[in-house]
Short mmCIF file of C-alpha atoms and ligand atoms in Angstrom, two decimals:
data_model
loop_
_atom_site.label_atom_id
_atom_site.label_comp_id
_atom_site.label_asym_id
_atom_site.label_seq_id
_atom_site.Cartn_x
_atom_site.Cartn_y
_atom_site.Cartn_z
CA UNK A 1 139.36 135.74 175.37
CA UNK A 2 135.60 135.29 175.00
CA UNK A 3 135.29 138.80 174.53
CA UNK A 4 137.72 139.41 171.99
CA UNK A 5 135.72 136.31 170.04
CA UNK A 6 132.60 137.85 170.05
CA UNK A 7 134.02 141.43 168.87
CA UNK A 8 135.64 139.08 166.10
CA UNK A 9 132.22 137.39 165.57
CA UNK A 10 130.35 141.20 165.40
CA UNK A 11 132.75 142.30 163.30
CA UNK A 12 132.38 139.14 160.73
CA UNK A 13 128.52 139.66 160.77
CA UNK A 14 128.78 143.20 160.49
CA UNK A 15 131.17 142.70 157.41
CA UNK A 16 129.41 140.09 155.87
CA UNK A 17 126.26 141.86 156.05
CA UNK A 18 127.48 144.87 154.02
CA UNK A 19 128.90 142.50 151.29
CA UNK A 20 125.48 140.59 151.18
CA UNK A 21 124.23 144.28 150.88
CA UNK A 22 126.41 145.38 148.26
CA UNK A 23 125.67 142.04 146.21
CA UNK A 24 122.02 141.87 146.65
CA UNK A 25 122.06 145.52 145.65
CA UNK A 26 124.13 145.00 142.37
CA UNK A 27 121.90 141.70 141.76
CA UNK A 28 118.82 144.04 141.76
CA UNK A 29 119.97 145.98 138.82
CA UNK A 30 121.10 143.08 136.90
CA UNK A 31 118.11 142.33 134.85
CA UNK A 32 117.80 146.10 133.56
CA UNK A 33 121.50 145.94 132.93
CA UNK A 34 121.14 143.39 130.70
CA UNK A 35 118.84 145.02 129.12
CA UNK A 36 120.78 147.46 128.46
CA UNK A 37 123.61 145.39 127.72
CA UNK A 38 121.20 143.66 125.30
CA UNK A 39 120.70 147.10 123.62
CA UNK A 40 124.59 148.22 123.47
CA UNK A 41 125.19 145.23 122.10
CA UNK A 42 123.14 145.23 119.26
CA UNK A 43 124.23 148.62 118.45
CA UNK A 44 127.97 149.02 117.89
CA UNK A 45 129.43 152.13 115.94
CA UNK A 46 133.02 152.19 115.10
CA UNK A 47 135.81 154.78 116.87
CA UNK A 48 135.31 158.09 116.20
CA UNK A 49 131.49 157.67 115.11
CA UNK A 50 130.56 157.01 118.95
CA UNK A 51 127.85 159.38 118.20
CA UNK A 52 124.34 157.25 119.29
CA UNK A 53 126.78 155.44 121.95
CA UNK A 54 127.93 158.28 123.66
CA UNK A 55 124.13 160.16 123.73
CA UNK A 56 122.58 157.10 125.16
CA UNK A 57 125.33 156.79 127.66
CA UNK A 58 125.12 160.59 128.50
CA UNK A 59 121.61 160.48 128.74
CA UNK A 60 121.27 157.34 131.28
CA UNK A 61 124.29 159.42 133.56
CA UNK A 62 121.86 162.60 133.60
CA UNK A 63 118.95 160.48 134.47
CA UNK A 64 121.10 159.33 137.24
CA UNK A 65 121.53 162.65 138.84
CA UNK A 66 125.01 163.44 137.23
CA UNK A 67 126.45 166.23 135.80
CA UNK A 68 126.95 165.19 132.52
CA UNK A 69 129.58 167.49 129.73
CA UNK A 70 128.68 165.83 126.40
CA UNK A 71 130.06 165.45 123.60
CA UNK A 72 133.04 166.49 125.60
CA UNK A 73 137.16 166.60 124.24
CA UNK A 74 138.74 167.56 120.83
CA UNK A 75 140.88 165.69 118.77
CA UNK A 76 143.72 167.12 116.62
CA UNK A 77 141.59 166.39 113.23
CA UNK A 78 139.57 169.37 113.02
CA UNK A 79 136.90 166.92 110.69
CA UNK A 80 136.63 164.58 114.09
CA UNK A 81 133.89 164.96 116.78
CA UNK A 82 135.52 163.65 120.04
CA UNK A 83 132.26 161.97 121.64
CA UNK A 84 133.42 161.67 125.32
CA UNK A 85 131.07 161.65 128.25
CA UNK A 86 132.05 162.90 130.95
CA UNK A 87 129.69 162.29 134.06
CA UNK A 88 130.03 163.79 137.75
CA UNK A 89 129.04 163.18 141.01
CA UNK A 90 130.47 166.10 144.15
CA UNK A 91 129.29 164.66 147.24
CA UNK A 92 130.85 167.05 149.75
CA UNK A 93 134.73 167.31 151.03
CA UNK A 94 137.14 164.26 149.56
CA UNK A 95 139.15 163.12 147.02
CA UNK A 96 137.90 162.51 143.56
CA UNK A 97 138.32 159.28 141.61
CA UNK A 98 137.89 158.68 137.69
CA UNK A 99 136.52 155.74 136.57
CA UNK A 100 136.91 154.83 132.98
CA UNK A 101 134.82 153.20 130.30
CA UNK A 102 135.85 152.89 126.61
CA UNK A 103 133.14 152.98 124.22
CA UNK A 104 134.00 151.86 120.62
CA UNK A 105 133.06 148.86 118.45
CA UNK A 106 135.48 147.07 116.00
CA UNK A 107 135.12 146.38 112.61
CA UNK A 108 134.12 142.91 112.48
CA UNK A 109 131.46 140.78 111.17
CA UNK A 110 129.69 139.11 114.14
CA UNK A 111 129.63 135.74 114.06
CA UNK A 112 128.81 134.79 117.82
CA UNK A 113 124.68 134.14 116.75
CA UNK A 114 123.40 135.53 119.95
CA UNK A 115 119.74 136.51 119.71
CA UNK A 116 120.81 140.38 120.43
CA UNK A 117 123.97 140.00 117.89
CA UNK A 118 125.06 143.11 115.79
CA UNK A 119 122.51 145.31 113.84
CA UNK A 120 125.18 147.49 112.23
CA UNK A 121 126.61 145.36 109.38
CA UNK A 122 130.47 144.69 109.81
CA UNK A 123 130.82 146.47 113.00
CA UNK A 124 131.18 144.61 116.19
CA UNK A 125 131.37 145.07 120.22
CA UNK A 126 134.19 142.47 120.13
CA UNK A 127 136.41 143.94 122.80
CA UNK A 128 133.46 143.87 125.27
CA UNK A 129 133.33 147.69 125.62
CA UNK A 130 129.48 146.85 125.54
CA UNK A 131 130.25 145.33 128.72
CA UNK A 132 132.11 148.01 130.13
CA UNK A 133 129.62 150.67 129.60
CA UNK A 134 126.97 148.78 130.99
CA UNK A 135 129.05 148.30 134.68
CA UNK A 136 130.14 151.87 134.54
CA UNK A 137 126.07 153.00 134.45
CA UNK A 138 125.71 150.09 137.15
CA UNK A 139 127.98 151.39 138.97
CA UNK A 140 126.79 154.90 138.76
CA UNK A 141 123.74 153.99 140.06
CA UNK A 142 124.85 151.94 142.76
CA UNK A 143 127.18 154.94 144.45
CA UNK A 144 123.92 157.21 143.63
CA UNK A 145 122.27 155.66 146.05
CA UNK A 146 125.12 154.92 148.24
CA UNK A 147 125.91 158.20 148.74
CA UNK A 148 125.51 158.25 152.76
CA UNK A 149 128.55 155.92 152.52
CA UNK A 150 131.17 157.69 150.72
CA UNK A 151 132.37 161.32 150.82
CA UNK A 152 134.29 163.31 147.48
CA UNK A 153 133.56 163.21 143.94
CA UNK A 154 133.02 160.59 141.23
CA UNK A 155 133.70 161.35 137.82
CA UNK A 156 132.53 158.43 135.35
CA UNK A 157 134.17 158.88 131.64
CA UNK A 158 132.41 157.27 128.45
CA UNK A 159 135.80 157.48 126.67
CA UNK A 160 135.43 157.17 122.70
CA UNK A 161 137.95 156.14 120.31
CA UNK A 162 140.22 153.35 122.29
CA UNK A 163 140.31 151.08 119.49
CA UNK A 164 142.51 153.47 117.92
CA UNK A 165 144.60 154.91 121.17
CA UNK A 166 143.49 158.28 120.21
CA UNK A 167 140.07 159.16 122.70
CA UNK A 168 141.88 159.59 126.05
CA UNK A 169 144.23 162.17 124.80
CA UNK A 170 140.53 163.79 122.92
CA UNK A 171 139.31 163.97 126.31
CA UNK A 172 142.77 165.56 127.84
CA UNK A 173 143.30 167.67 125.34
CA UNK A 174 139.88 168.91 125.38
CA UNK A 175 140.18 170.25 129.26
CA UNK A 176 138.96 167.47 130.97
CA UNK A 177 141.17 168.08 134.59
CA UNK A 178 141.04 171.54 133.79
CA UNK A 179 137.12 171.69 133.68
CA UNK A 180 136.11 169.31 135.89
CA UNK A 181 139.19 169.08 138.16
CA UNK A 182 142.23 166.17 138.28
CA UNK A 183 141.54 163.20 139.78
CA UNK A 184 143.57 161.61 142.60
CA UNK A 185 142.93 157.91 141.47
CA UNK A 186 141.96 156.57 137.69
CA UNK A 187 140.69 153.16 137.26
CA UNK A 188 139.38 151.30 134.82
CA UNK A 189 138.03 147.13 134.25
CA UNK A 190 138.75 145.62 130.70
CA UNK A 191 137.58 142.28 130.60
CA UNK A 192 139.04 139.43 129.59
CA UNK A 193 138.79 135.86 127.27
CA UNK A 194 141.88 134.65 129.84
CA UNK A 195 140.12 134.95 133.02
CA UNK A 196 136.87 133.23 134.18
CA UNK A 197 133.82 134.75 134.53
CA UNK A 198 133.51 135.71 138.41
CA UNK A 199 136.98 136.81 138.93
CA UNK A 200 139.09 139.60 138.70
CA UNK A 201 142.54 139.98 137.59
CA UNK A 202 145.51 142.54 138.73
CA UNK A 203 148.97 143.00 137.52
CA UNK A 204 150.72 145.72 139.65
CA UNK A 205 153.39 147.56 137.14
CA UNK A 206 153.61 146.45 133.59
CA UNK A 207 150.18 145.36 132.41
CA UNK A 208 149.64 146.43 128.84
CA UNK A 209 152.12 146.92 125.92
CA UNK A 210 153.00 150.22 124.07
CA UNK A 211 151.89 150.30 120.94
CA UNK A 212 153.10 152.09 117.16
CA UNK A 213 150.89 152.12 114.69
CA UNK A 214 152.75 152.02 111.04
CA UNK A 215 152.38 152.10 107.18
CA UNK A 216 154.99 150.78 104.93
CA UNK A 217 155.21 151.95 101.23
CA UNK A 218 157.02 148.94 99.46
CA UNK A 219 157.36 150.95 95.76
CA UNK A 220 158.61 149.18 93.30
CA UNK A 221 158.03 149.69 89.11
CA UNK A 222 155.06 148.44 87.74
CA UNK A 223 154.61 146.97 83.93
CA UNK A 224 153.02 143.47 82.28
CA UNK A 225 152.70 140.60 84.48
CA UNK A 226 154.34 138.61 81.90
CA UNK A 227 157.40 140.47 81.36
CA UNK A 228 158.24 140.98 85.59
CA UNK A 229 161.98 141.79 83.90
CA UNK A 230 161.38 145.31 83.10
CA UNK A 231 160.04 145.48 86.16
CA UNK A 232 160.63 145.51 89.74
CA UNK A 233 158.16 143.99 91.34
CA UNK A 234 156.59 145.61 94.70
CA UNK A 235 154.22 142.37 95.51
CA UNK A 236 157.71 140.05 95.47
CA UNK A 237 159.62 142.68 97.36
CA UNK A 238 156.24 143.13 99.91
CA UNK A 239 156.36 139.06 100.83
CA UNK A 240 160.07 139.17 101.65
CA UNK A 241 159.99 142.60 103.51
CA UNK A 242 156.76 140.66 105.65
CA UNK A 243 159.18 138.18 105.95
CA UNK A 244 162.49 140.02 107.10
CA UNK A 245 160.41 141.80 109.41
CA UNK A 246 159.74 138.65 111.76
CA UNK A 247 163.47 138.41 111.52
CA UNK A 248 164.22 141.33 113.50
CA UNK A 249 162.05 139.86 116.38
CA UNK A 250 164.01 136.53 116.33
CA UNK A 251 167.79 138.02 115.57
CA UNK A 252 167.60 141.62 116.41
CA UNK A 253 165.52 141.93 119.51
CA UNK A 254 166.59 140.94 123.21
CA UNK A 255 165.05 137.28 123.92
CA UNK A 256 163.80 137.92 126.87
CA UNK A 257 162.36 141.52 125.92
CA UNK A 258 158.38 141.01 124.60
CA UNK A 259 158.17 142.35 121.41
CA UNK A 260 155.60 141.50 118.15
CA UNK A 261 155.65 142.97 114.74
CA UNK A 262 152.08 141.82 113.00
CA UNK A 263 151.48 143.27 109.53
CA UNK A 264 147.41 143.19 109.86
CA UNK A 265 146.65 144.51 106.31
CA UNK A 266 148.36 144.48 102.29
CA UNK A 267 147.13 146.69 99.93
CA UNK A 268 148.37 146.41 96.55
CA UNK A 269 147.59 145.41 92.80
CA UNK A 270 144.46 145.57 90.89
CA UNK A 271 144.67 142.90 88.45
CA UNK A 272 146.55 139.19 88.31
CA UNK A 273 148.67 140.32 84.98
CA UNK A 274 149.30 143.42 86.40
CA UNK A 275 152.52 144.57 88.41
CA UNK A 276 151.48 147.20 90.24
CA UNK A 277 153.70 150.69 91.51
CA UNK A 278 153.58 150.47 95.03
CA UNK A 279 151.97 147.88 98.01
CA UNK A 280 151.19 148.98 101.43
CA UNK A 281 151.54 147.50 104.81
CA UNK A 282 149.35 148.04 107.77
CA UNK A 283 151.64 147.19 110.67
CA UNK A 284 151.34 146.97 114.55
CA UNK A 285 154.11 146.96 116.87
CA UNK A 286 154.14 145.89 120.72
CA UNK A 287 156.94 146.55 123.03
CA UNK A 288 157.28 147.07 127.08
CA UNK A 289 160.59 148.61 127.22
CA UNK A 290 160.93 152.21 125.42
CA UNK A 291 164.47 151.22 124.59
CA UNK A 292 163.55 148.02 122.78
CA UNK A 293 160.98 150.23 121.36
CA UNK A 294 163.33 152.37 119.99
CA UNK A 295 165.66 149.92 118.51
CA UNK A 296 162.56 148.15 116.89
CA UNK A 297 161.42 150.86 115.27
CA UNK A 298 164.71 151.60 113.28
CA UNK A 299 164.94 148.47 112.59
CA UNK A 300 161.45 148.48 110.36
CA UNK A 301 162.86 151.62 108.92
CA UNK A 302 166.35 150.14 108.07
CA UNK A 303 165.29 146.12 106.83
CA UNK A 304 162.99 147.26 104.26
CA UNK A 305 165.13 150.21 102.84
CA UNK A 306 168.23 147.46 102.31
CA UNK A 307 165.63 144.82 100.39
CA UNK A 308 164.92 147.81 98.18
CA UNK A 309 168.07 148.88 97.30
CA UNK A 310 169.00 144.54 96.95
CA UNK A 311 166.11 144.84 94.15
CA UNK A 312 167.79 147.05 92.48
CA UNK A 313 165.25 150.28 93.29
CA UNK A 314 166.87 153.90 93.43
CA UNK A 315 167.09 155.98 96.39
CA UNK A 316 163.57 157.54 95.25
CA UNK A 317 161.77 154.47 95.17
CA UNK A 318 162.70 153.59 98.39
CA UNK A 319 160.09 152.01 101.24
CA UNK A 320 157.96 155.20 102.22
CA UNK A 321 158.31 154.63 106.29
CA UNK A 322 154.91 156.32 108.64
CA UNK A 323 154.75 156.49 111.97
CA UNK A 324 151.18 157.46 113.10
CA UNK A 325 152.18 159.23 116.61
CA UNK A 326 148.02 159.46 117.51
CA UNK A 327 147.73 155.93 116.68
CA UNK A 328 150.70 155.03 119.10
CA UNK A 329 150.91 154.75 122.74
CA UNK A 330 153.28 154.12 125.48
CA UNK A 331 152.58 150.58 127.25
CA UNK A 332 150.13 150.39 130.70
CA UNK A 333 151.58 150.64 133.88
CA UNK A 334 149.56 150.05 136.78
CA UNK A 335 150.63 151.88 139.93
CA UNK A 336 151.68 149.25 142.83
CA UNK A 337 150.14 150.62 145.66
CA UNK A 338 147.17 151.15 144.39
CA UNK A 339 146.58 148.01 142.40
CA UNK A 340 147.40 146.11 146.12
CA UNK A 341 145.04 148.35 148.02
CA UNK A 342 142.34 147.69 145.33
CA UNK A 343 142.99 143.77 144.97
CA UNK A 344 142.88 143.64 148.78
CA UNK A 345 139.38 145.65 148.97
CA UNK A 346 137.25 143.90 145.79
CA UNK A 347 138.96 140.56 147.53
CA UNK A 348 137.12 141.54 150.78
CA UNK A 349 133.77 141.83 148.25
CA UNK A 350 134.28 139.24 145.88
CA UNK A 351 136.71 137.04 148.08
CA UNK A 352 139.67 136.75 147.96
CA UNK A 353 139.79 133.75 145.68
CA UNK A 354 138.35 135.42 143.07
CA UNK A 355 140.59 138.29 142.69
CA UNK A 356 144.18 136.83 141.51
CA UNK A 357 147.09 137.69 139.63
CA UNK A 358 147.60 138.22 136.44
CA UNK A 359 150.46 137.70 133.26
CA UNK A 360 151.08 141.49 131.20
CA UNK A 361 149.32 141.21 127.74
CA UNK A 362 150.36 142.17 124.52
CA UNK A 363 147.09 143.82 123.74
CA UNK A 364 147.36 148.42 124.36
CA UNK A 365 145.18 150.67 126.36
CA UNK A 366 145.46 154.87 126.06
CA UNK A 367 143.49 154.83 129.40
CA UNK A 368 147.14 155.12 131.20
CA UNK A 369 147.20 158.72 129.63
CA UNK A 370 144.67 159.78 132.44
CA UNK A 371 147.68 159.29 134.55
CA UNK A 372 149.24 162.39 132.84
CA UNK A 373 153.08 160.35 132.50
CA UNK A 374 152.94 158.90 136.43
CA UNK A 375 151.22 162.08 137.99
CA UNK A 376 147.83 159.97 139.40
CA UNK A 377 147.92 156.63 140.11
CA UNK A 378 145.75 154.85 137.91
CA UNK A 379 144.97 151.00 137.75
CA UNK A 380 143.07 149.04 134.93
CA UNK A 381 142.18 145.97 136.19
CA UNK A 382 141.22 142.55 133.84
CA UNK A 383 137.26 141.61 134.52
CA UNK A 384 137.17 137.67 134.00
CA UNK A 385 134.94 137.08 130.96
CA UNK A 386 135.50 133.55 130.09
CA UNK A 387 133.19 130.07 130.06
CA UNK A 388 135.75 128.30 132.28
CA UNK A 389 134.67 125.01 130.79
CA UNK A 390 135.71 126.42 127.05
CA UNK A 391 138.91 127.94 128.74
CA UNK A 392 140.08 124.78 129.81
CA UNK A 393 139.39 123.00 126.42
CA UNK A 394 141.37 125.97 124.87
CA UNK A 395 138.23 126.73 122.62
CA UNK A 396 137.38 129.83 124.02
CA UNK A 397 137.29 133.05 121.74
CA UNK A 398 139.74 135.46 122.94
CA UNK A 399 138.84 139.61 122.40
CA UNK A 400 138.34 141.13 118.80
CA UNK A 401 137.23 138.25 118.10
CA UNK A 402 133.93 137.47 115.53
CA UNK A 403 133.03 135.05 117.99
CA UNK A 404 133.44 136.26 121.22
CA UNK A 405 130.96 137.26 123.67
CA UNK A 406 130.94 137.21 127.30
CA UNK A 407 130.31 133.50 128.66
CA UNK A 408 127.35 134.43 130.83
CA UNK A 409 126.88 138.50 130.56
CA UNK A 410 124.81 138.86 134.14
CA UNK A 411 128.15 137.02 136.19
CA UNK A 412 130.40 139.27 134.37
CA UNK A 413 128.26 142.52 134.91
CA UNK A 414 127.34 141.28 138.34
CA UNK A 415 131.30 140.78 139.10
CA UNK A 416 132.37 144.21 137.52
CA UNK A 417 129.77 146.25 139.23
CA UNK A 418 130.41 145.35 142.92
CA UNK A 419 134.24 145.47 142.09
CA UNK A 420 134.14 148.53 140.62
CA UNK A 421 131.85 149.82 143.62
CA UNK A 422 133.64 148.77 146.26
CA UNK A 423 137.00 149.97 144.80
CA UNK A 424 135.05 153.64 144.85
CA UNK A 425 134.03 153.04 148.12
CA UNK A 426 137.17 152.31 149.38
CA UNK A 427 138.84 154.72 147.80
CA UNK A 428 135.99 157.53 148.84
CA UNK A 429 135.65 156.01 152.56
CA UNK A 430 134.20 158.30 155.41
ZN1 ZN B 1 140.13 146.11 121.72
ZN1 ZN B 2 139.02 147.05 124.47
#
């Protein structure tokens, strides 16, 4: 009996002495990565001009020891650099594991007034991909110098373009797994305005919606302002297509299938007495379930085409319907085994209290397409980036936001670091 105590005792020292390790070790770095964070930051460049991003990130990775392919992937547009990074580490016989960070800013005007706020004028790290970037070099550094206690290969990805679901399948169909091998695990962090700072979240299956990406021509027949009957007016027949279009959510759509339909942008008109030819919509569509997809989809092809035609509009003025198929992406599933086996091992690092479950988002991701369909299991995982006082009040800023920022940047590069590490090291174990 006493024996079996103390092997329980030895083992809870031993234990607890690696995860003081691992912490202490992460907490070492944290004033250059914030630093660095500091710098990212400062320095956002929208998708698909990753270009100072992607050399800063592929020159810290070298500096690190890794093998770095850069700019690395090729996107469909022939115009379009793909700026990937792709950053390797072989450290004899094992499996490999890919570990993902996006790299993109948003076009926003930053409004959070941090000292280190936004030097490119309307362009904004307000997904937190500064954030991201910064734990994946922490991390790369960390399992540099860990290397006596893992065995395979590491392959870090600066991943451009996410905003826009289009970098991941750059990357792919640039040769990534055929170059540099395919990985048996992909994971990712995103963080996120709905979890504290400190914690992690899972979700084992459905995490992240599919998403289309669409443009609606509403064309109508343009003349004087003041005469709108020899017209037909496209601005009229734009509000009540916006309009229809919530309808198929609340009449058309399964109640309790998630589904949104948010026209984001109008375009139309140039002057007040003016009735312009034609408006555009700028639409975004979220589903889980490909069927309900499906059905959705015809439906924003159908509503519109029967206000049209209501108008009075011929058949050649009808609603011009486009579907932008490298703007669109299937929704995020997070394979079940591995998203227990991870939550169970960053538990044992963070504890277990700190690493809970989490409700699927709305929001998209391409990084499932590393999966290739289901092939490797991959996992993105939600790193807590709230101020938990300003998340109870309901006042905190939630992602692509003007005003959001991470509450306290060193807890939530601190936290994503030594999860991300230890979900390598389990992975990679001797
Ligand atoms: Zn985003
Ligand atoms: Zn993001």
């Amino acid at each position: 009996m006493l024996r079996t105590f103390a092997v329980a005792l030895l083992t809870l020292v031993a234990f607890s002495t690696s995860a003081q390790t691992l912490d202490a070790r992460v907490a070492a770095e944290i004033p250059s990565l914030l630093d660095t964070y500091r710098t990212l930051h400062a320095s956002p460049e929208l998708s698909l001009q990753e270009a100072k991003t992607s050399a800063f990130l592929a020159t810290r990775l070298r500096e690190l020891g890794y093998e770095v392919a850069y700019p690395f992937g090729k996107y469909r547009d022939p115009n379009a650099t793909c700026y990937g990074v792709v950053a390797v580490l072989r450290n004899g016989k094992g499996p490999m594991v890919l570990v993902r960070s996006d790299m993109d800013g948003l076009p926003v005007t930053e409004q959070t007034g941090l000292p280190y706020t936004s030097q490119n004028a309307g362009v904004m790290h307000a997904c937190g991909h500064d954030v991201h970037m910064t734990t994946l070099l922490g991390t790369a550094r960390v399992l540099a110098d860990l290397k006596s206690q893992w065995r395979g290969t590491v392959m870090l990805i600066g991943q451009p373009a996410e905003e826009i679901v289009r970098g991941a399948n750059g990357m792919l169909e640039g040769g990534l797994y055929e170059k540099f091998g395919q990985p048996d695990f992909a994971i990712a962090l995103h963080d996120w305005a709905a979890l504290e700072s400190g914690k992690i979240g899972y979700r084992a299956n459905a995490f992240m919606a599919a998403t289309d990406s669409l443009n609606l021509v509403i064309r109508g027949v343009g003349g004087h302002g003041a005469a709108p009957h020899t017209t037909k007016d496209p601005v009229v027949l734009a509000a009540e297509t916006i309009l229809a279009l919530q309808s198929i959510i609340s009449r058309e759509r399964p109640p309790l299938e998630p589904a949104v339909i948010t026209v984001g942008k109008i375009d139309g008109g140039t002057k007040r007495n003016i009735i312009p030819d034609e408006v555009r919509l700028y639409l975004t569509v979220r589903t889980f379930n490909p069927e309900v997809r499906r059905q959705v989809l015809e439906s924003i092809q159908r509503v519109p085409k029967g206000l049209a035609m209501a108008a009075g509009l011929p058949d050649d003025r009808a609603p011009v319907y486009e579907h932008l198929a490298e703007e669109s992406v299937e929704a995020t599933f997070n394979d079940a085994a591995l998203t227990e086996r991870l939550a169970a091992s960053i538990g044992r690092e963070l504890g277990a209290a700190n690493v809970i479950e989490i409700q699927p988002a709305m929001v998209s991701e391409d990084f499932g397409r590393f999966g290739l369909g289901g092939k490797i299991p991959t996992v993105l995982l939600a790193l807590g980036a709230a101020d938990p006082a300003a998340l109870a009040a309901g006042t905190q800023s939630g992602l692509h936001s003007s005003k959001f920022a991470p509450s306290d940047p060193s807890i939530v590069l601190r936290t994503g670091v030594r999860a991300a590490v230890s979900a390598v090291l389990d992975l990679l174990k001797k």
